[in-house]
Amino acid sequence: MTSYRITLLALLMLIAGAAYMIIDRGQAAASDDRMAIELTAEERNIILTEMRGFLDSIQKIVQGLAANDMNAVAKAAERSGMAATHDIPGSLMRKLPMGFKELGGPTHKQFDGLAREATELGDVQITTEKLGVLMQNCVACHASYRLVVR
Ligand code: HEC
């Protein structure tokens, strides 16, 4: 009798767990089918700070382009270049999926490229085009990933 009760209880828990997972997944898929990257609150903060840096750079780049101030463009782009990645701890890097890193790394490199070209060529048209290409990374990554704190 006791073992029968335990079996029944285990079975009920299994069903409840499965139902919860189906409902939970269903909701996630309905509202948001981006892949969730699980981080600590601190790690998420590091990434989001970097993101706000990206946005700040882009705002200043666009303003610089409009004013034909390629010095300002180069300075703003440099701030989001590879140098900006040096503060990211290895433990956080290891938690990021390959697809995320394959979009993130090139984004920083392209900011450095943008800075270089702005200085060397001083061509608003070319740098504007490059900015458009660079920003495809923002769009692609945002369509694929979200950060959750666990
Ligand atoms: C490698 C992936 C990746 C790339 C590339 C990327 N982002 Fe993000 N960004 C994210 C993720 C993931 C979030 C968090 C989304 C969420 O959890 O809903 C985010 C959030 C943000 C936020 C919100 C910050 C906050 O404080 O909440 C801004 C602004 C942002 N990104 C700007 C940019 C800009 C501008 C670019 C391009 C220059 C860019 N990002 C490129 C992945 C990326």
Coordinates of N, CA, C and O and ligand atoms in Angstrom, one line a residue:
M1 N 0.8 -1.2 0.0 CA 0.0 0.0 0.0 C 0.9 1.3 0.0 O 0.7 2.2 -0.8
T2 N 1.9 1.3 0.9 CA 2.7 2.4 0.9 C 3.5 2.6 -0.4 O 3.5 3.8 -0.9
S3 N 4.0 1.6 -0.9 CA 4.7 1.7 -2.2 C 3.8 2.1 -3.3 O 4.2 2.9 -4.2
Y4 N 2.5 1.7 -3.2 CA 1.5 2.1 -4.2 C 1.3 3.6 -4.2 O 1.3 4.3 -5.2
R5 N 1.2 4.1 -2.9 CA 1.0 5.5 -2.7 C 2.2 6.4 -3.2 O 2.0 7.4 -3.9
I6 N 3.4 5.8 -2.9 CA 4.6 6.5 -3.4 C 4.6 6.6 -4.9 O 4.9 7.6 -5.5
T7 N 4.3 5.5 -5.5 CA 4.3 5.4 -7.0 C 3.3 6.4 -7.6 O 3.6 7.1 -8.5
L8 N 2.1 6.4 -6.9 CA 1.0 7.3 -7.4 C 1.5 8.8 -7.3 O 1.3 9.6 -8.2
L9 N 2.1 9.1 -6.1 CA 2.5 10.4 -5.9 C 3.6 10.9 -6.9 O 3.6 11.9 -7.4
A10 N 4.5 9.9 -7.1 CA 5.6 10.2 -8.1 C 5.0 10.5 -9.5 O 5.4 11.4 -10.2
L11 N 4.0 9.7 -9.8 CA 3.4 9.8 -11.1 C 2.7 11.1 -11.2 O 2.8 11.8 -12.3
L12 N 2.0 11.5 -10.2 CA 1.3 12.8 -10.2 C 2.3 14.0 -10.3 O 2.0 14.9 -11.1
M13 N 3.4 13.9 -9.6 CA 4.4 14.9 -9.7 C 5.0 15.0 -11.1 O 5.2 16.1 -11.6
L14 N 5.2 13.8 -11.7 CA 5.7 13.8 -13.0 C 4.7 14.5 -14.0 O 5.1 15.3 -14.9
I15 N 3.5 14.2 -13.9 CA 2.4 14.8 -14.8 C 2.4 16.3 -14.5 O 2.4 17.1 -15.5
A16 N 2.4 16.7 -13.2 CA 2.4 18.1 -12.9 C 3.6 18.8 -13.5 O 3.5 19.9 -14.1
G17 N 4.7 18.2 -13.4 CA 6.0 18.8 -13.9 C 5.9 18.9 -15.4 O 6.3 20.0 -16.0
A18 N 5.4 17.9 -16.1 CA 5.3 17.9 -17.6 C 4.4 19.0 -18.0 O 4.6 19.7 -18.9
A19 N 3.2 19.1 -17.3 CA 2.2 20.1 -17.7 C 2.8 21.5 -17.5 O 2.6 22.3 -18.4
Y20 N 3.5 21.7 -16.4 CA 4.1 23.0 -16.2 C 5.1 23.3 -17.3 O 5.1 24.4 -17.8
M21 N 5.9 22.3 -17.7 CA 6.9 22.6 -18.7 C 6.2 22.9 -20.0 O 6.6 23.8 -20.8
I22 N 5.1 22.2 -20.4 CA 4.4 22.5 -21.6 C 3.8 23.9 -21.6 O 4.0 24.6 -22.6
I23 N 3.1 24.2 -20.5 CA 2.5 25.5 -20.4 C 3.6 26.6 -20.5 O 3.5 27.6 -21.2
D24 N 4.7 26.4 -19.7 CA 5.8 27.4 -19.6 C 6.4 27.6 -21.0 O 6.5 28.7 -21.5
R25 N 6.7 26.5 -21.7 CA 7.3 26.6 -23.0 C 6.4 27.2 -24.0 O 6.8 28.0 -24.8
G26 N 5.1 26.9 -23.9 CA 4.1 27.4 -24.8 C 4.0 28.9 -24.7 O 4.0 29.6 -25.7
Q27 N 4.0 29.4 -23.5 CA 4.0 30.8 -23.3 C 5.2 31.5 -23.9 O 5.1 32.5 -24.5
A28 N 6.4 30.9 -23.6 CA 7.6 31.5 -24.1 C 7.6 31.6 -25.6 O 8.0 32.6 -26.2
A29 N 7.1 30.5 -26.2 CA 7.1 30.4 -27.7 C 6.1 31.4 -28.3 O 6.4 32.1 -29.3
A30 N 4.9 31.6 -27.6 CA 3.9 32.5 -28.1 C 4.4 33.9 -28.0 O 4.2 34.7 -28.9
S31 N 5.0 34.3 -26.9 CA 5.3 35.7 -26.7 C 6.7 36.1 -27.2 O 7.0 37.2 -27.6
D32 N 7.6 35.1 -27.2 CA 9.0 35.4 -27.5 C 9.8 34.1 -27.8 O 10.0 33.3 -26.9
D33 N 10.2 34.0 -29.0 CA 10.9 32.7 -29.3 C 12.4 33.0 -29.5 O 13.1 32.2 -30.1
R34 N 12.9 34.1 -28.9 CA 14.4 34.3 -28.8 C 15.0 33.3 -27.8 O 14.4 32.9 -26.9
M35 N 16.2 32.9 -28.1 CA 16.9 32.0 -27.2 C 17.3 32.7 -25.9 O 17.9 33.8 -26.0
A36 N 17.0 32.1 -24.8 CA 17.4 32.8 -23.5 C 18.8 32.4 -23.0 O 19.1 31.2 -23.0
I37 N 19.6 33.4 -22.7 CA 20.9 33.2 -22.2 C 20.8 33.4 -20.7 O 20.5 34.5 -20.3
E38 N 21.1 32.4 -19.9 CA 21.0 32.5 -18.4 C 22.3 33.1 -17.8 O 23.4 32.5 -18.0
L39 N 22.2 34.2 -17.1 CA 23.3 34.9 -16.5 C 23.0 35.3 -15.1 O 21.8 35.3 -14.7
T40 N 24.0 35.7 -14.3 CA 23.7 36.3 -13.0 C 23.3 37.8 -13.3 O 23.5 38.3 -14.4
A41 N 22.7 38.4 -12.3 CA 22.3 39.8 -12.4 C 23.5 40.7 -12.8 O 23.4 41.6 -13.7
E42 N 24.6 40.4 -12.2 CA 25.8 41.2 -12.5 C 26.3 41.0 -13.9 O 26.7 42.0 -14.6
E43 N 26.3 39.8 -14.4 CA 26.7 39.5 -15.8 C 25.8 40.2 -16.8 O 26.3 40.7 -17.8
R44 N 24.5 40.1 -16.5 CA 23.5 40.7 -17.4 C 23.8 42.2 -17.5 O 23.8 42.9 -18.5
N45 N 24.1 42.8 -16.3 CA 24.4 44.2 -16.2 C 25.6 44.6 -17.1 O 25.6 45.6 -17.7
I46 N 26.7 43.7 -17.1 CA 27.9 44.0 -17.9 C 27.5 44.1 -19.3 O 27.9 45.0 -20.1
I47 N 26.7 43.1 -19.8 CA 26.3 43.1 -21.2 C 25.4 44.3 -21.6 O 25.7 45.0 -22.6
L48 N 24.5 44.6 -20.7 CA 23.6 45.7 -21.0 C 24.3 47.0 -21.0 O 24.0 48.0 -21.7
T49 N 25.3 47.2 -20.1 CA 26.1 48.4 -20.1 C 26.8 48.5 -21.4 O 26.9 49.6 -22.0
E50 N 27.4 47.4 -21.9 CA 28.1 47.4 -23.2 C 27.1 47.8 -24.3 O 27.4 48.6 -25.2
M51 N 25.9 47.3 -24.2 CA 24.8 47.6 -25.2 C 24.5 49.1 -25.2 O 24.4 49.7 -26.3
R52 N 24.4 49.7 -24.1 CA 24.1 51.2 -24.0 C 25.2 52.0 -24.6 O 25.1 53.0 -25.1
G53 N 26.4 51.4 -24.4 CA 27.6 52.0 -25.0 C 27.5 52.0 -26.5 O 27.8 53.0 -27.2
F54 N 27.0 50.9 -27.1 CA 26.8 50.7 -28.5 C 25.9 51.8 -29.0 O 26.1 52.5 -30.0
L55 N 24.8 52.0 -28.3 CA 23.7 52.9 -28.7 C 24.3 54.4 -28.7 O 24.1 55.2 -29.6
D56 N 25.1 54.6 -27.6 CA 25.7 55.9 -27.4 C 26.6 56.2 -28.6 O 26.6 57.3 -29.1
S57 N 27.4 55.2 -28.9 CA 28.4 55.4 -30.0 C 27.6 55.7 -31.3 O 28.0 56.6 -32.1
I58 N 26.6 55.0 -31.6 CA 25.8 55.1 -32.8 C 25.2 56.5 -32.9 O 25.2 57.2 -33.9
Q59 N 24.6 57.0 -31.8 CA 24.0 58.3 -31.8 C 25.1 59.3 -32.1 O 24.9 60.2 -32.9
K60 N 26.3 59.2 -31.6 CA 27.3 60.2 -31.8 C 27.9 60.1 -33.2 O 28.3 61.1 -33.8
I61 N 27.9 58.9 -33.7 CA 28.4 58.6 -35.1 C 27.5 59.3 -36.1 O 27.9 60.0 -37.0
V62 N 26.2 59.1 -35.9 CA 25.2 59.7 -36.8 C 25.3 61.2 -36.8 O 25.3 61.9 -37.8
Q63 N 25.4 61.7 -35.6 CA 25.5 63.2 -35.4 C 26.8 63.7 -36.1 O 26.7 64.7 -36.8
G64 N 27.9 63.0 -35.9 CA 29.1 63.4 -36.5 C 29.0 63.3 -38.0 O 29.6 64.2 -38.7
L65 N 28.4 62.3 -38.6 CA 28.2 62.2 -40.0 C 27.4 63.3 -40.6 O 27.8 63.9 -41.6
A66 N 26.4 63.7 -39.9 CA 25.5 64.8 -40.4 C 26.3 66.1 -40.4 O 26.0 67.0 -41.2
A67 N 27.2 66.3 -39.4 CA 28.0 67.5 -39.3 C 29.3 67.4 -40.1 O 30.1 68.3 -40.1
N68 N 29.5 66.3 -40.8 CA 30.8 66.0 -41.6 C 32.0 66.2 -40.6 O 33.0 66.7 -41.1
D69 N 31.8 65.8 -39.4 CA 32.9 65.8 -38.4 C 33.4 64.4 -38.2 O 33.0 63.7 -37.3
M70 N 34.4 64.0 -39.1 CA 34.9 62.6 -39.1 C 35.7 62.3 -37.8 O 35.9 61.2 -37.5
N71 N 36.3 63.3 -37.2 CA 37.0 63.2 -36.0 C 36.1 62.7 -34.9 O 36.4 61.7 -34.1
A72 N 34.9 63.3 -34.8 CA 33.9 62.9 -33.8 C 33.4 61.5 -34.1 O 33.2 60.7 -33.2
V73 N 33.3 61.2 -35.4 CA 32.8 59.9 -35.8 C 33.8 58.8 -35.3 O 33.4 57.8 -34.7
A74 N 35.1 59.1 -35.6 CA 36.1 58.1 -35.2 C 36.2 57.9 -33.7 O 36.3 56.8 -33.2
K75 N 36.1 59.0 -33.0 CA 36.2 58.9 -31.5 C 35.0 58.1 -30.9 O 35.2 57.2 -30.1
A76 N 33.8 58.4 -31.5 CA 32.6 57.7 -31.0 C 32.7 56.2 -31.3 O 32.3 55.3 -30.5
A77 N 33.2 55.9 -32.5 CA 33.3 54.5 -33.0 C 34.3 53.7 -32.1 O 34.1 52.6 -31.7
E78 N 35.4 54.3 -31.9 CA 36.5 53.7 -31.1 C 36.1 53.2 -29.7 O 36.5 52.2 -29.2
R79 N 35.2 54.0 -29.1 CA 34.7 53.7 -27.8 C 34.0 52.3 -27.7 O 33.9 51.7 -26.7
S80 N 33.4 51.9 -28.9 CA 32.8 50.5 -28.9 C 33.6 49.5 -29.7 O 33.1 48.5 -30.0
G81 N 34.9 49.8 -29.9 CA 35.8 48.9 -30.5 C 36.2 47.7 -29.6 O 35.7 47.5 -28.6
M82 N 37.2 47.0 -30.1 CA 37.7 45.8 -29.3 C 38.1 46.1 -27.9 O 38.0 45.3 -27.0
A83 N 38.6 47.4 -27.7 CA 39.1 47.8 -26.4 C 38.0 47.7 -25.4 O 38.2 47.4 -24.2
A84 N 36.8 47.9 -25.8 CA 35.6 47.9 -24.9 C 35.3 46.5 -24.4 O 34.5 46.3 -23.5
T85 N 35.9 45.4 -25.0 CA 35.6 44.0 -24.6 C 36.6 43.6 -23.5 O 36.3 42.5 -22.9
H86 N 37.6 44.3 -23.2 CA 38.6 43.8 -22.2 C 38.1 43.7 -20.8 O 38.7 42.9 -20.0
D87 N 37.0 44.3 -20.5 CA 36.5 44.2 -19.1 C 35.6 43.0 -18.9 O 35.1 42.7 -17.8
I88 N 35.3 42.3 -20.0 CA 34.4 41.1 -19.9 C 35.1 39.9 -19.3 O 36.0 39.4 -19.9
P89 N 34.6 39.4 -18.1 CA 35.3 38.3 -17.5 C 35.2 37.0 -18.3 O 34.2 36.8 -19.0
G90 N 36.2 36.2 -18.2 CA 36.3 34.9 -18.9 C 35.1 34.0 -18.5 O 34.5 33.3 -19.4
S91 N 34.7 34.1 -17.2 CA 33.6 33.3 -16.8 C 32.3 33.6 -17.5 O 31.4 32.8 -17.8
L92 N 32.1 34.9 -17.8 CA 30.9 35.4 -18.6 C 31.1 35.0 -20.1 O 30.1 34.5 -20.6
M93 N 32.2 35.1 -20.6 CA 32.5 34.7 -22.0 C 32.1 33.3 -22.2 O 31.5 32.9 -23.2
R94 N 32.4 32.4 -21.3 CA 32.2 31.0 -21.4 C 30.7 30.7 -21.4 O 30.3 29.6 -21.9
K95 N 29.9 31.6 -20.8 CA 28.4 31.3 -20.8 C 27.7 31.7 -22.0 O 26.5 31.4 -22.2
L96 N 28.4 32.5 -22.9 CA 27.7 33.0 -24.1 C 27.8 32.0 -25.2 O 28.8 31.5 -25.5
P97 N 26.6 31.8 -25.9 CA 26.6 30.8 -27.0 C 27.5 31.3 -28.1 O 27.7 32.5 -28.3
M98 N 28.0 30.3 -28.9 CA 28.9 30.6 -30.0 C 28.3 31.6 -31.0 O 28.9 32.5 -31.4
G99 N 27.0 31.4 -31.3 CA 26.3 32.3 -32.2 C 26.3 33.7 -31.7 O 26.4 34.7 -32.5
F100 N 26.2 33.9 -30.4 CA 26.2 35.2 -29.8 C 27.6 35.9 -30.0 O 27.7 37.0 -30.4
K101 N 28.6 35.1 -29.7 CA 30.0 35.6 -29.8 C 30.4 35.9 -31.3 O 31.1 36.8 -31.6
E102 N 29.8 35.1 -32.2 CA 30.1 35.3 -33.6 C 29.4 36.6 -34.2 O 29.8 37.0 -35.2
L103 N 28.5 37.1 -33.4 CA 27.9 38.4 -33.8 C 28.5 39.5 -33.0 O 28.7 40.6 -33.5
G104 N 28.9 39.2 -31.8 CA 29.4 40.3 -30.9 C 30.8 40.7 -31.3 O 31.1 41.9 -31.3
G105 N 31.7 39.7 -31.5 CA 33.1 40.0 -31.8 C 33.2 40.9 -33.0 O 33.8 42.0 -33.0
P106 N 32.6 40.5 -34.1 CA 32.7 41.3 -35.4 C 32.1 42.7 -35.2 O 32.6 43.6 -35.9
T107 N 31.1 42.8 -34.4 CA 30.5 44.1 -34.2 C 31.6 45.1 -33.6 O 31.7 46.2 -34.1
H108 N 32.3 44.6 -32.6 CA 33.4 45.5 -32.0 C 34.5 45.7 -33.1 O 34.9 46.9 -33.2
K109 N 34.8 44.7 -33.8 CA 35.9 44.9 -34.9 C 35.4 45.9 -35.9 O 36.2 46.7 -36.4
Q110 N 34.1 45.8 -36.3 CA 33.6 46.8 -37.3 C 33.6 48.2 -36.8 O 33.7 49.1 -37.6
F111 N 33.4 48.4 -35.5 CA 33.5 49.7 -34.9 C 34.9 50.3 -35.1 O 35.1 51.4 -35.4
D112 N 35.9 49.4 -34.8 CA 37.3 49.8 -35.0 C 37.5 50.1 -36.5 O 38.2 51.1 -36.8
G113 N 37.0 49.3 -37.4 CA 37.2 49.6 -38.8 C 36.5 50.9 -39.2 O 37.1 51.6 -40.0
L114 N 35.4 51.1 -38.7 CA 34.7 52.4 -38.9 C 35.5 53.6 -38.5 O 35.6 54.6 -39.2
A115 N 36.1 53.5 -37.3 CA 36.9 54.6 -36.8 C 38.1 54.8 -37.7 O 38.4 56.0 -38.1
R116 N 38.8 53.7 -38.1 CA 39.9 53.8 -39.0 C 39.6 54.5 -40.3 O 40.2 55.4 -40.8
E117 N 38.5 54.0 -40.9 CA 38.1 54.5 -42.2 C 37.6 56.0 -42.2 O 37.9 56.8 -43.1
A118 N 37.0 56.3 -41.1 CA 36.5 57.7 -40.9 C 37.7 58.6 -40.9 O 37.7 59.7 -41.5
T119 N 38.8 58.2 -40.3 CA 40.0 59.0 -40.2 C 40.8 59.0 -41.5 O 41.1 60.1 -42.0
E120 N 40.9 57.8 -42.1 CA 41.8 57.7 -43.3 C 41.1 58.2 -44.6 O 41.7 58.8 -45.4
L121 N 39.8 57.9 -44.7 CA 39.1 58.3 -45.9 C 38.3 59.6 -45.8 O 38.2 60.4 -46.7
G122 N 37.8 59.8 -44.6 CA 37.0 61.0 -44.4 C 35.8 61.1 -45.3 O 35.4 62.2 -45.7
D123 N 35.2 60.0 -45.6 CA 34.1 60.0 -46.6 C 32.8 59.6 -45.9 O 32.6 58.5 -45.5
V124 N 31.9 60.6 -45.8 CA 30.6 60.4 -45.1 C 29.8 59.3 -45.7 O 29.2 58.5 -45.0
Q125 N 29.7 59.3 -47.1 CA 29.0 58.3 -47.8 C 29.4 56.8 -47.4 O 28.6 56.0 -47.0
I126 N 30.7 56.6 -47.5 CA 31.2 55.3 -47.2 C 31.0 54.9 -45.8 O 30.6 53.8 -45.5
T127 N 31.3 55.8 -44.8 CA 31.1 55.5 -43.4 C 29.6 55.2 -43.1 O 29.3 54.4 -42.3
T128 N 28.7 56.0 -43.8 CA 27.3 55.8 -43.5 C 26.9 54.4 -44.0 O 26.1 53.6 -43.3
E129 N 27.4 54.0 -45.1 CA 27.1 52.6 -45.6 C 27.6 51.6 -44.7 O 26.9 50.6 -44.4
K130 N 28.9 51.8 -44.2 CA 29.5 50.8 -43.2 C 28.7 50.7 -41.9 O 28.5 49.6 -41.4
L131 N 28.1 51.8 -41.5 CA 27.3 51.9 -40.3 C 26.0 51.0 -40.5 O 25.6 50.3 -39.6
G132 N 25.5 51.2 -41.7 CA 24.3 50.4 -42.0 C 24.6 48.9 -42.0 O 23.8 48.1 -41.4
V133 N 25.7 48.5 -42.5 CA 26.1 47.1 -42.5 C 26.4 46.6 -41.0 O 25.9 45.6 -40.6
L134 N 27.1 47.4 -40.3 CA 27.4 47.1 -38.9 C 26.1 46.9 -38.1 O 26.0 45.9 -37.3
M135 N 25.1 47.7 -38.3 CA 23.9 47.7 -37.6 C 23.0 46.4 -37.9 O 22.1 46.1 -37.2
Q136 N 23.4 45.7 -39.0 CA 22.7 44.5 -39.2 C 23.0 43.5 -38.1 O 22.2 42.6 -37.8
N137 N 24.2 43.6 -37.5 CA 24.5 42.7 -36.4 C 23.6 43.0 -35.2 O 23.2 42.1 -34.5
C138 N 23.3 44.3 -34.9 CA 22.4 44.6 -33.8 C 21.1 43.9 -34.0 O 20.5 43.3 -33.2
V139 N 20.6 44.1 -35.3 CA 19.2 43.6 -35.6 C 19.2 42.1 -35.5 O 18.3 41.5 -34.8
A140 N 20.3 41.4 -36.0 CA 20.3 39.9 -36.1 C 20.4 39.4 -34.7 O 19.7 38.4 -34.3
C141 N 21.2 39.9 -33.8 CA 21.4 39.4 -32.5 C 20.2 39.6 -31.6 O 19.8 38.8 -30.9
H142 N 19.6 40.8 -31.7 CA 18.4 41.1 -31.0 C 17.2 40.2 -31.4 O 16.4 39.9 -30.5
A143 N 17.2 39.8 -32.6 CA 16.1 38.9 -33.1 C 16.4 37.5 -32.5 O 15.4 36.7 -32.5
S144 N 17.6 37.1 -32.1 CA 17.9 35.8 -31.7 C 18.0 35.5 -30.2 O 17.8 34.4 -29.8
Y145 N 18.4 36.5 -29.4 CA 18.8 36.2 -28.0 C 18.1 37.2 -27.1 O 17.8 38.3 -27.4
R146 N 17.9 36.7 -25.8 CA 17.5 37.5 -24.7 C 18.3 37.1 -23.5 O 18.7 35.9 -23.4
L147 N 18.4 37.9 -22.5 CA 19.1 37.6 -21.3 C 18.2 37.4 -20.1 O 17.3 38.2 -19.9
V148 N 18.3 36.3 -19.4 CA 17.5 36.1 -18.3 C 18.4 35.8 -17.0 O 19.5 35.2 -17.1
V149 N 18.0 36.3 -15.9 CA 18.7 36.2 -14.7 C 18.3 34.9 -14.0 O 17.1 34.7 -13.7
R150 N 19.2 34.0 -13.7 CA 18.9 32.8 -12.9 C 19.8 32.7 -11.7 O 21.0 33.0 -11.8
Ligands
HEC1 C1 25.9 39.6 -29.9 C2 24.5 40.0 -29.7 C3 24.2 41.4 -29.7 C4 24.7 42.4 -30.6 C5 25.6 42.3 -31.7 C6 24.0 43.6 -30.2 N1 23.2 43.4 -29.1 FE1 22.2 44.8 -28.1 N2 21.4 43.4 -26.8 C7 21.6 42.1 -27.0 C8 20.8 41.3 -26.0 C9 20.8 39.8 -25.8 C10 20.1 42.3 -25.3 C11 19.1 42.1 -24.2 C12 17.8 41.7 -24.8 C13 16.8 41.1 -23.8 O1 17.2 40.5 -22.8 O2 15.5 41.3 -24.0 C14 20.5 43.6 -25.8 C15 20.1 44.8 -25.4 C16 20.4 46.0 -25.9 C17 20.0 47.3 -25.4 C18 19.1 47.6 -24.2 C19 20.1 48.0 -23.0 C20 19.4 48.0 -21.7 O3 20.0 48.7 -20.8 O4 18.4 47.4 -21.4 C21 20.4 48.3 -26.3 C22 20.2 49.8 -26.2 C23 21.2 47.6 -27.3 N3 21.1 46.2 -27.1 C24 21.8 48.2 -28.4 C25 22.6 47.6 -29.3 C26 23.1 48.2 -30.5 C27 23.0 49.7 -30.9 C28 23.8 47.2 -31.2 C29 24.6 47.3 -32.4 C30 25.7 48.3 -32.5 C31 23.7 46.0 -30.4 N4 22.9 46.2 -29.3 C32 24.2 44.8 -30.8 C33 22.5 41.4 -27.9 C34 23.2 42.1 -28.8

